Amino acid sequence: MPSDETERTQGGLIERGGLRDKLTGRDDMIFIRTRYQGLLDNNYLKANRIIEYLKQVSDNTKERQKIAEGLKENIDAHMKERDRAHTNLQNLLNKEEKYEDKMLGKTLKGMKAKGRVTVKQKMKDVDIDTLQYGSVEQYKRLYPHYGAEIFEKITEVNKKEKEIREAQEAYNKEVSNYNYQLEIADKNILAVKDTLKVYEKAKKDGDEELKACPYYNSIFYKKLTSLKEKTLLNLDTTKHDIEGLEHQLGIIEKTFSSYTNEPLKPMKY
């Protein structure tokens, strides 16, 4: 326990612990100032850290959106290529009508497949992966002019289908990452607002308690205390750019609002 002659530094102030400082309330004022100054400093730093983190989240969200949009364009291109492949296949089927009934009836019926093969317009439901090599070779022997070419077209169609599925899976992964960034942003925006509220309350409460101190209202403070010490005895917010943080937060909110208004949705396949 310090004696009356002991001096302690509190945020640049000297807490002497002497009888006069105790009686006048100067040490109490230093204690209050130090307590609330710590709250202000800590909450300002916390808000600033979250703002900087939100900037990173914003960059990540933009990147995820860019990648997803690129994948979407890739999927659209693959779908157009698949449709062209379907069209080419259908044109080939119609090329020699005299073989069409035999091909759809006799030949495909003879092909072995895993389960039932349903033949629709443009052959969309014929999966080349299910056709056994021997059956395809038999088909080529029956229709040497036609078999190799139709098999090639079916292979092309299924290749495009596989590319579309892979691109859709990659797209959905990016959409999931994108939506996760939005969730992170929402939580941290609320955290900044709560932190700034704590800061404002600490500032208000601290000012009120300091002004209620006997020393603040004494002749020692009003007439005998220097301007420098008066400044040190009160809360210092000169290094706290609260207005700047609120401005940055407003920009961040606006940015994420635009993301929310144009959400990315996963694809079904």
PDB file of C-alpha atoms in Angstrom:
ATOM      1  CA  MET A   1       0.000   0.000   0.000  1.00  0.00           C
ATOM      2  CA  PRO A   2       1.645   3.302  -1.066  1.00  0.00           C
ATOM      3  CA  SER A   3       2.301   5.932   1.564  1.00  0.00           C
ATOM      4  CA  ASP A   4       1.174   9.571   1.347  1.00  0.00           C
ATOM      5  CA  GLU A   5       4.502  10.463  -0.261  1.00  0.00           C
ATOM      6  CA  THR A   6       4.289   7.780  -2.948  1.00  0.00           C
ATOM      7  CA  GLU A   7       3.736   8.949  -6.555  1.00  0.00           C
ATOM      8  CA  ARG A   8       2.223   6.718  -9.249  1.00  0.00           C
ATOM      9  CA  THR A   9       1.868   7.442 -12.962  1.00  0.00           C
ATOM     10  CA  GLN A  10      -1.637   6.995 -14.420  1.00  0.00           C
ATOM     11  CA  GLY A  11      -1.840   7.739 -18.127  1.00  0.00           C
ATOM     12  CA  GLY A  12       0.675  10.575 -17.966  1.00  0.00           C
ATOM     13  CA  LEU A  13      -0.718  11.927 -14.687  1.00  0.00           C
ATOM     14  CA  ILE A  14       0.865  11.737 -11.271  1.00  0.00           C
ATOM     15  CA  GLU A  15      -1.295  10.075  -8.643  1.00  0.00           C
ATOM     16  CA  ARG A  16       0.526  11.278  -5.555  1.00  0.00           C
ATOM     17  CA  GLY A  17      -1.518   9.553  -2.892  1.00  0.00           C
ATOM     18  CA  GLY A  18      -1.042  12.547  -0.631  1.00  0.00           C
ATOM     19  CA  LEU A  19      -3.587  13.810   1.869  1.00  0.00           C
ATOM     20  CA  ARG A  20      -4.464  16.904  -0.145  1.00  0.00           C
ATOM     21  CA  ASP A  21      -5.062  14.937  -3.352  1.00  0.00           C
ATOM     22  CA  LYS A  22      -7.253  12.504  -1.468  1.00  0.00           C
ATOM     23  CA  LEU A  23      -9.259  15.273   0.173  1.00  0.00           C
ATOM     24  CA  THR A  24      -9.693  17.276  -3.016  1.00  0.00           C
ATOM     25  CA  GLY A  25     -10.565  14.167  -5.051  1.00  0.00           C
ATOM     26  CA  ARG A  26      -7.754  14.616  -7.565  1.00  0.00           C
ATOM     27  CA  ASP A  27      -6.662  10.971  -7.257  1.00  0.00           C
ATOM     28  CA  ASP A  28     -10.294   9.865  -7.713  1.00  0.00           C
ATOM     29  CA  MET A  29     -10.521  11.905 -10.883  1.00  0.00           C
ATOM     30  CA  ILE A  30      -7.324  10.328 -12.188  1.00  0.00           C
ATOM     31  CA  PHE A  31      -8.700   6.876 -11.387  1.00  0.00           C
ATOM     32  CA  ILE A  32     -11.978   7.545 -13.205  1.00  0.00           C
ATOM     33  CA  ARG A  33     -10.206   9.062 -16.173  1.00  0.00           C
ATOM     34  CA  THR A  34      -7.799   6.123 -16.433  1.00  0.00           C
ATOM     35  CA  ARG A  35     -10.625   3.589 -16.219  1.00  0.00           C
ATOM     36  CA  TYR A  36     -12.784   5.144 -18.911  1.00  0.00           C
ATOM     37  CA  GLN A  37      -9.848   6.045 -21.122  1.00  0.00           C
ATOM     38  CA  GLY A  38      -8.952   2.366 -21.182  1.00  0.00           C
ATOM     39  CA  LEU A  39     -12.497   1.484 -22.230  1.00  0.00           C
ATOM     40  CA  LEU A  40     -12.433   4.055 -25.005  1.00  0.00           C
ATOM     41  CA  ASP A  41      -9.030   2.997 -26.310  1.00  0.00           C
ATOM     42  CA  ASN A  42      -9.850  -0.712 -26.250  1.00  0.00           C
ATOM     43  CA  ASN A  43     -13.215  -0.355 -27.953  1.00  0.00           C
ATOM     44  CA  TYR A  44     -11.862   1.975 -30.602  1.00  0.00           C
ATOM     45  CA  LEU A  45      -9.089  -0.487 -31.416  1.00  0.00           C
ATOM     46  CA  LYS A  46     -11.604  -3.331 -31.470  1.00  0.00           C
ATOM     47  CA  ALA A  47     -13.929  -1.484 -33.856  1.00  0.00           C
ATOM     48  CA  ASN A  48     -10.990  -0.570 -36.073  1.00  0.00           C
ATOM     49  CA  ARG A  49      -9.798  -4.212 -36.190  1.00  0.00           C
ATOM     50  CA  ILE A  50     -13.249  -5.434 -37.189  1.00  0.00           C
ATOM     51  CA  ILE A  51     -13.510  -2.780 -39.902  1.00  0.00           C
ATOM     52  CA  GLU A  52     -10.162  -3.893 -41.348  1.00  0.00           C
ATOM     53  CA  TYR A  53     -11.333  -7.510 -41.218  1.00  0.00           C
ATOM     54  CA  LEU A  54     -14.567  -6.576 -42.990  1.00  0.00           C
ATOM     55  CA  LYS A  55     -12.529  -5.014 -45.781  1.00  0.00           C
ATOM     56  CA  GLN A  56     -10.814  -8.376 -46.259  1.00  0.00           C
ATOM     57  CA  VAL A  57     -14.177 -10.160 -46.197  1.00  0.00           C
ATOM     58  CA  SER A  58     -15.455  -7.701 -48.816  1.00  0.00           C
ATOM     59  CA  ASP A  59     -12.479  -8.458 -51.059  1.00  0.00           C
ATOM     60  CA  ASN A  60     -12.994 -12.209 -50.572  1.00  0.00           C
ATOM     61  CA  THR A  61     -16.694 -11.903 -51.360  1.00  0.00           C
ATOM     62  CA  LYS A  62     -15.974  -9.966 -54.532  1.00  0.00           C
ATOM     63  CA  GLU A  63     -13.433 -12.592 -55.580  1.00  0.00           C
ATOM     64  CA  ARG A  64     -15.877 -15.442 -54.918  1.00  0.00           C
ATOM     65  CA  GLN A  65     -18.523 -13.608 -56.937  1.00  0.00           C
ATOM     66  CA  LYS A  66     -16.116 -13.062 -59.821  1.00  0.00           C
ATOM     67  CA  ILE A  67     -15.084 -16.732 -59.881  1.00  0.00           C
ATOM     68  CA  ALA A  68     -18.725 -17.897 -59.679  1.00  0.00           C
ATOM     69  CA  GLU A  69     -19.764 -15.608 -62.522  1.00  0.00           C
ATOM     70  CA  GLY A  70     -16.869 -16.907 -64.619  1.00  0.00           C
ATOM     71  CA  LEU A  71     -17.945 -20.489 -63.953  1.00  0.00           C
ATOM     72  CA  LYS A  72     -21.523 -19.578 -64.863  1.00  0.00           C
ATOM     73  CA  GLU A  73     -20.330 -18.266 -68.213  1.00  0.00           C
ATOM     74  CA  ASN A  74     -18.324 -21.460 -68.656  1.00  0.00           C
ATOM     75  CA  ILE A  75     -21.394 -23.570 -67.924  1.00  0.00           C
ATOM     76  CA  ASP A  76     -23.462 -21.588 -70.438  1.00  0.00           C
ATOM     77  CA  ALA A  77     -20.764 -22.122 -73.072  1.00  0.00           C
ATOM     78  CA  HIS A  78     -20.669 -25.868 -72.345  1.00  0.00           C
ATOM     79  CA  MET A  79     -24.458 -26.050 -72.604  1.00  0.00           C
ATOM     80  CA  LYS A  80     -24.379 -24.384 -76.017  1.00  0.00           C
ATOM     81  CA  GLU A  81     -21.723 -26.853 -77.140  1.00  0.00           C
ATOM     82  CA  ARG A  82     -23.809 -29.716 -75.777  1.00  0.00           C
ATOM     83  CA  ASP A  83     -26.878 -28.469 -77.644  1.00  0.00           C
ATOM     84  CA  ARG A  84     -24.844 -28.292 -80.854  1.00  0.00           C
ATOM     85  CA  ALA A  85     -23.653 -31.836 -80.217  1.00  0.00           C
ATOM     86  CA  HIS A  86     -27.259 -32.938 -79.690  1.00  0.00           C
ATOM     87  CA  THR A  87     -28.263 -31.213 -82.911  1.00  0.00           C
ATOM     88  CA  ASN A  88     -25.434 -32.868 -84.824  1.00  0.00           C
ATOM     89  CA  LEU A  89     -26.448 -36.219 -83.414  1.00  0.00           C
ATOM     90  CA  GLN A  90     -30.064 -35.698 -84.383  1.00  0.00           C
ATOM     91  CA  ASN A  91     -29.085 -34.591 -87.868  1.00  0.00           C
ATOM     92  CA  LEU A  92     -27.015 -37.729 -88.196  1.00  0.00           C
ATOM     93  CA  LEU A  93     -29.961 -39.857 -87.109  1.00  0.00           C
ATOM     94  CA  ASN A  94     -32.117 -38.227 -89.742  1.00  0.00           C
ATOM     95  CA  LYS A  95     -29.459 -38.387 -92.433  1.00  0.00           C
ATOM     96  CA  GLU A  96     -30.365 -41.846 -93.622  1.00  0.00           C
ATOM     97  CA  GLU A  97     -33.997 -42.493 -92.826  1.00  0.00           C
ATOM     98  CA  LYS A  98     -33.925 -46.017 -94.139  1.00  0.00           C
ATOM     99  CA  TYR A  99     -31.639 -47.004 -91.234  1.00  0.00           C
ATOM    100  CA  GLU A 100     -33.482 -45.059 -88.534  1.00  0.00           C
ATOM    101  CA  ASP A 101     -36.157 -47.598 -87.626  1.00  0.00           C
ATOM    102  CA  LYS A 102     -33.678 -50.452 -87.596  1.00  0.00           C
ATOM    103  CA  MET A 103     -31.161 -48.468 -85.563  1.00  0.00           C
ATOM    104  CA  LEU A 104     -33.602 -47.360 -82.859  1.00  0.00           C
ATOM    105  CA  GLY A 105     -35.433 -50.641 -82.806  1.00  0.00           C
ATOM    106  CA  LYS A 106     -33.086 -53.521 -83.487  1.00  0.00           C
ATOM    107  CA  THR A 107     -29.629 -52.147 -82.750  1.00  0.00           C
ATOM    108  CA  LEU A 108     -30.144 -50.176 -79.533  1.00  0.00           C
ATOM    109  CA  LYS A 109     -32.367 -52.942 -78.272  1.00  0.00           C
ATOM    110  CA  GLY A 110     -29.427 -55.287 -78.682  1.00  0.00           C
ATOM    111  CA  MET A 111     -27.055 -53.051 -76.763  1.00  0.00           C
ATOM    112  CA  LYS A 112     -26.493 -54.117 -73.200  1.00  0.00           C
ATOM    113  CA  ALA A 113     -26.867 -51.342 -70.648  1.00  0.00           C
ATOM    114  CA  LYS A 114     -27.135 -50.946 -66.919  1.00  0.00           C
ATOM    115  CA  GLY A 115     -30.873 -50.650 -66.529  1.00  0.00           C
ATOM    116  CA  ARG A 116     -33.273 -49.461 -69.190  1.00  0.00           C
ATOM    117  CA  VAL A 117     -32.080 -47.133 -71.956  1.00  0.00           C
ATOM    118  CA  THR A 118     -34.723 -44.583 -72.886  1.00  0.00           C
ATOM    119  CA  VAL A 119     -34.237 -42.982 -76.287  1.00  0.00           C
ATOM    120  CA  LYS A 120     -35.665 -39.477 -76.480  1.00  0.00           C
ATOM    121  CA  GLN A 121     -35.419 -36.715 -79.029  1.00  0.00           C
ATOM    122  CA  LYS A 122     -31.779 -35.702 -79.520  1.00  0.00           C
ATOM    123  CA  MET A 123     -30.707 -38.869 -77.642  1.00  0.00           C
ATOM    124  CA  LYS A 124     -30.296 -36.999 -74.357  1.00  0.00           C
ATOM    125  CA  ASP A 125     -30.884 -40.076 -72.214  1.00  0.00           C
ATOM    126  CA  VAL A 126     -28.409 -42.374 -73.967  1.00  0.00           C
ATOM    127  CA  ASP A 127     -25.413 -42.620 -71.634  1.00  0.00           C
ATOM    128  CA  ILE A 128     -22.296 -43.808 -73.414  1.00  0.00           C
ATOM    129  CA  ASP A 129     -20.807 -44.934 -70.121  1.00  0.00           C
ATOM    130  CA  THR A 130     -23.437 -47.678 -69.896  1.00  0.00           C
ATOM    131  CA  LEU A 131     -22.752 -49.156 -73.361  1.00  0.00           C
ATOM    132  CA  GLN A 132     -20.516 -52.181 -73.373  1.00  0.00           C
ATOM    133  CA  TYR A 133     -17.649 -52.347 -75.842  1.00  0.00           C
ATOM    134  CA  GLY A 134     -18.871 -55.572 -77.493  1.00  0.00           C
ATOM    135  CA  SER A 135     -22.302 -54.125 -78.161  1.00  0.00           C
ATOM    136  CA  VAL A 136     -20.845 -51.025 -79.780  1.00  0.00           C
ATOM    137  CA  GLU A 137     -18.585 -53.112 -81.987  1.00  0.00           C
ATOM    138  CA  GLN A 138     -21.609 -55.196 -83.007  1.00  0.00           C
ATOM    139  CA  TYR A 139     -23.430 -51.987 -83.884  1.00  0.00           C
ATOM    140  CA  LYS A 140     -20.512 -50.845 -86.034  1.00  0.00           C
ATOM    141  CA  ARG A 141     -20.503 -54.172 -87.891  1.00  0.00           C
ATOM    142  CA  LEU A 142     -24.215 -53.918 -88.625  1.00  0.00           C
ATOM    143  CA  TYR A 143     -23.939 -50.349 -89.837  1.00  0.00           C
ATOM    144  CA  PRO A 144     -20.304 -49.708 -90.824  1.00  0.00           C
ATOM    145  CA  HIS A 145     -21.087 -46.402 -92.557  1.00  0.00           C
ATOM    146  CA  TYR A 146     -23.189 -45.111 -89.676  1.00  0.00           C
ATOM    147  CA  GLY A 147     -22.064 -46.840 -86.484  1.00  0.00           C
ATOM    148  CA  ALA A 148     -18.664 -45.287 -85.892  1.00  0.00           C
ATOM    149  CA  GLU A 149     -19.974 -41.797 -86.526  1.00  0.00           C
ATOM    150  CA  ILE A 150     -23.017 -42.109 -84.229  1.00  0.00           C
ATOM    151  CA  PHE A 151     -20.868 -43.590 -81.498  1.00  0.00           C
ATOM    152  CA  GLU A 152     -18.498 -40.631 -81.830  1.00  0.00           C
ATOM    153  CA  LYS A 153     -21.379 -38.172 -81.527  1.00  0.00           C
ATOM    154  CA  ILE A 154     -22.755 -39.909 -78.439  1.00  0.00           C
ATOM    155  CA  THR A 155     -19.283 -39.771 -76.882  1.00  0.00           C
ATOM    156  CA  GLU A 156     -19.136 -36.043 -77.619  1.00  0.00           C
ATOM    157  CA  VAL A 157     -22.548 -35.452 -76.021  1.00  0.00           C
ATOM    158  CA  ASN A 158     -21.596 -37.328 -72.856  1.00  0.00           C
ATOM    159  CA  LYS A 159     -18.258 -35.522 -72.672  1.00  0.00           C
ATOM    160  CA  LYS A 160     -20.120 -32.212 -72.674  1.00  0.00           C
ATOM    161  CA  GLU A 161     -22.539 -33.480 -70.022  1.00  0.00           C
ATOM    162  CA  LYS A 162     -19.602 -34.416 -67.800  1.00  0.00           C
ATOM    163  CA  GLU A 163     -17.972 -31.017 -68.303  1.00  0.00           C
ATOM    164  CA  ILE A 164     -21.228 -29.308 -67.351  1.00  0.00           C
ATOM    165  CA  ARG A 165     -21.584 -31.370 -64.162  1.00  0.00           C
ATOM    166  CA  GLU A 166     -18.008 -30.612 -63.111  1.00  0.00           C
ATOM    167  CA  ALA A 167     -18.440 -26.891 -63.793  1.00  0.00           C
ATOM    168  CA  GLN A 168     -21.721 -26.875 -61.856  1.00  0.00           C
ATOM    169  CA  GLU A 169     -20.047 -28.539 -58.883  1.00  0.00           C
ATOM    170  CA  ALA A 170     -17.281 -25.926 -58.932  1.00  0.00           C
ATOM    171  CA  TYR A 171     -19.873 -23.154 -59.264  1.00  0.00           C
ATOM    172  CA  ASN A 172     -21.914 -24.424 -56.316  1.00  0.00           C
ATOM    173  CA  LYS A 173     -18.765 -24.581 -54.198  1.00  0.00           C
ATOM    174  CA  GLU A 174     -17.998 -20.932 -54.944  1.00  0.00           C
ATOM    175  CA  VAL A 175     -21.619 -19.963 -54.236  1.00  0.00           C
ATOM    176  CA  SER A 176     -21.336 -21.687 -50.855  1.00  0.00           C
ATOM    177  CA  ASN A 177     -18.120 -19.781 -50.112  1.00  0.00           C
ATOM    178  CA  TYR A 178     -19.763 -16.561 -51.279  1.00  0.00           C
ATOM    179  CA  ASN A 179     -22.784 -16.998 -49.005  1.00  0.00           C
ATOM    180  CA  TYR A 180     -20.502 -17.864 -46.092  1.00  0.00           C
ATOM    181  CA  GLN A 181     -18.661 -14.560 -46.579  1.00  0.00           C
ATOM    182  CA  LEU A 182     -22.014 -12.757 -46.442  1.00  0.00           C
ATOM    183  CA  GLU A 183     -22.827 -14.461 -43.133  1.00  0.00           C
ATOM    184  CA  ILE A 184     -19.440 -13.452 -41.715  1.00  0.00           C
ATOM    185  CA  ALA A 185     -19.962  -9.872 -42.877  1.00  0.00           C
ATOM    186  CA  ASP A 186     -23.410  -9.643 -41.313  1.00  0.00           C
ATOM    187  CA  LYS A 187     -22.145 -10.812 -37.910  1.00  0.00           C
ATOM    188  CA  ASN A 188     -19.145  -8.490 -37.944  1.00  0.00           C
ATOM    189  CA  ILE A 189     -21.132  -5.453 -39.052  1.00  0.00           C
ATOM    190  CA  LEU A 190     -23.342  -5.974 -36.007  1.00  0.00           C
ATOM    191  CA  ALA A 191     -20.204  -6.424 -33.869  1.00  0.00           C
ATOM    192  CA  VAL A 192     -18.830  -3.053 -35.035  1.00  0.00           C
ATOM    193  CA  LYS A 193     -22.114  -1.321 -34.279  1.00  0.00           C
ATOM    194  CA  ASP A 194     -22.246  -2.871 -30.805  1.00  0.00           C
ATOM    195  CA  THR A 195     -18.625  -1.880 -30.138  1.00  0.00           C
ATOM    196  CA  LEU A 196     -19.264   1.715 -31.191  1.00  0.00           C
ATOM    197  CA  LYS A 197     -22.308   1.817 -28.901  1.00  0.00           C
ATOM    198  CA  VAL A 198     -20.121   0.650 -26.004  1.00  0.00           C
ATOM    199  CA  TYR A 199     -17.606   3.338 -26.920  1.00  0.00           C
ATOM    200  CA  GLU A 200     -20.238   6.094 -26.959  1.00  0.00           C
ATOM    201  CA  LYS A 201     -21.679   4.915 -23.630  1.00  0.00           C
ATOM    202  CA  ALA A 202     -18.212   4.840 -22.046  1.00  0.00           C
ATOM    203  CA  LYS A 203     -17.575   8.376 -23.324  1.00  0.00           C
ATOM    204  CA  LYS A 204     -20.882   9.651 -21.950  1.00  0.00           C
ATOM    205  CA  ASP A 205     -20.573   7.879 -18.583  1.00  0.00           C
ATOM    206  CA  GLY A 206     -16.932   8.839 -18.214  1.00  0.00           C
ATOM    207  CA  ASP A 207     -17.594  12.527 -18.886  1.00  0.00           C
ATOM    208  CA  GLU A 208     -20.465  12.526 -16.409  1.00  0.00           C
ATOM    209  CA  GLU A 209     -18.432  10.861 -13.663  1.00  0.00           C
ATOM    210  CA  LEU A 210     -15.467  13.173 -14.210  1.00  0.00           C
ATOM    211  CA  LYS A 211     -17.671  16.262 -14.016  1.00  0.00           C
ATOM    212  CA  ALA A 212     -19.242  14.906 -10.841  1.00  0.00           C
ATOM    213  CA  CYS A 213     -15.843  14.625  -9.133  1.00  0.00           C
ATOM    214  CA  PRO A 214     -15.281  17.088  -6.254  1.00  0.00           C
ATOM    215  CA  TYR A 215     -11.900  18.001  -7.697  1.00  0.00           C
ATOM    216  CA  TYR A 216     -13.428  18.931 -11.082  1.00  0.00           C
ATOM    217  CA  ASN A 217     -15.671  21.430  -9.347  1.00  0.00           C
ATOM    218  CA  SER A 218     -13.043  22.695  -6.905  1.00  0.00           C
ATOM    219  CA  ILE A 219     -11.037  25.903  -7.013  1.00  0.00           C
ATOM    220  CA  PHE A 220      -7.886  23.779  -7.373  1.00  0.00           C
ATOM    221  CA  TYR A 221      -9.061  22.510 -10.765  1.00  0.00           C
ATOM    222  CA  LYS A 222     -10.675  25.720 -11.996  1.00  0.00           C
ATOM    223  CA  LYS A 223      -8.036  28.234 -10.875  1.00  0.00           C
ATOM    224  CA  LEU A 224      -4.836  26.420  -9.975  1.00  0.00           C
ATOM    225  CA  THR A 225      -4.628  23.562 -12.510  1.00  0.00           C
ATOM    226  CA  SER A 226      -2.758  24.170 -15.772  1.00  0.00           C
ATOM    227  CA  LEU A 227      -4.408  23.670 -19.157  1.00  0.00           C
ATOM    228  CA  LYS A 228      -2.067  20.767 -19.830  1.00  0.00           C
ATOM    229  CA  GLU A 229      -3.093  18.930 -16.660  1.00  0.00           C
ATOM    230  CA  LYS A 230      -6.775  19.696 -17.250  1.00  0.00           C
ATOM    231  CA  THR A 231      -6.394  18.050 -20.648  1.00  0.00           C
ATOM    232  CA  LEU A 232      -4.747  15.026 -19.068  1.00  0.00           C
ATOM    233  CA  LEU A 233      -7.431  14.782 -16.403  1.00  0.00           C
ATOM    234  CA  ASN A 234     -10.191  14.516 -19.008  1.00  0.00           C
ATOM    235  CA  LEU A 235     -10.874  11.828 -21.582  1.00  0.00           C
ATOM    236  CA  ASP A 236      -8.762  12.023 -24.726  1.00  0.00           C
ATOM    237  CA  THR A 237     -10.515  11.075 -27.985  1.00  0.00           C
ATOM    238  CA  THR A 238      -8.294  13.060 -30.346  1.00  0.00           C
ATOM    239  CA  LYS A 239      -6.741   9.852 -31.715  1.00  0.00           C
ATOM    240  CA  HIS A 240     -10.102   8.155 -32.129  1.00  0.00           C
ATOM    241  CA  ASP A 241     -11.488   8.808 -35.607  1.00  0.00           C
ATOM    242  CA  ILE A 242     -14.988   7.576 -34.828  1.00  0.00           C
ATOM    243  CA  GLU A 243     -16.477   9.535 -37.702  1.00  0.00           C
ATOM    244  CA  GLY A 244     -14.005   7.868 -40.064  1.00  0.00           C
ATOM    245  CA  LEU A 245     -14.913   4.409 -38.767  1.00  0.00           C
ATOM    246  CA  GLU A 246     -18.610   5.122 -39.181  1.00  0.00           C
ATOM    247  CA  HIS A 247     -17.976   6.336 -42.731  1.00  0.00           C
ATOM    248  CA  GLN A 248     -16.062   3.161 -43.580  1.00  0.00           C
ATOM    249  CA  LEU A 249     -18.772   1.043 -41.991  1.00  0.00           C
ATOM    250  CA  GLY A 250     -21.378   2.804 -44.132  1.00  0.00           C
ATOM    251  CA  ILE A 251     -19.429   1.970 -47.303  1.00  0.00           C
ATOM    252  CA  ILE A 252     -19.053  -1.653 -46.203  1.00  0.00           C
ATOM    253  CA  GLU A 253     -22.775  -1.952 -45.432  1.00  0.00           C
ATOM    254  CA  LYS A 254     -23.645  -0.504 -48.830  1.00  0.00           C
ATOM    255  CA  THR A 255     -21.289  -2.939 -50.548  1.00  0.00           C
ATOM    256  CA  PHE A 256     -22.731  -5.990 -48.816  1.00  0.00           C
ATOM    257  CA  SER A 257     -26.255  -4.714 -49.374  1.00  0.00           C
ATOM    258  CA  SER A 258     -25.585  -4.808 -53.122  1.00  0.00           C
ATOM    259  CA  TYR A 259     -24.374  -8.406 -52.773  1.00  0.00           C
ATOM    260  CA  THR A 260     -27.504  -9.349 -50.837  1.00  0.00           C
ATOM    261  CA  ASN A 261     -29.759  -7.724 -53.430  1.00  0.00           C
ATOM    262  CA  GLU A 262     -28.160  -9.876 -56.151  1.00  0.00           C
ATOM    263  CA  PRO A 263     -27.732 -13.248 -54.430  1.00  0.00           C
ATOM    264  CA  LEU A 264     -26.003 -16.223 -56.017  1.00  0.00           C
ATOM    265  CA  LYS A 265     -28.001 -19.427 -55.920  1.00  0.00           C
ATOM    266  CA  PRO A 266     -26.657 -22.970 -56.329  1.00  0.00           C
ATOM    267  CA  MET A 267     -27.533 -24.907 -59.467  1.00  0.00           C
ATOM    268  CA  LYS A 268     -29.551 -28.090 -59.495  1.00  0.00           C
ATOM    269  CA  TYR A 269     -28.198 -30.899 -61.600  1.00  0.00           C
TER     270      TYR A 269
END
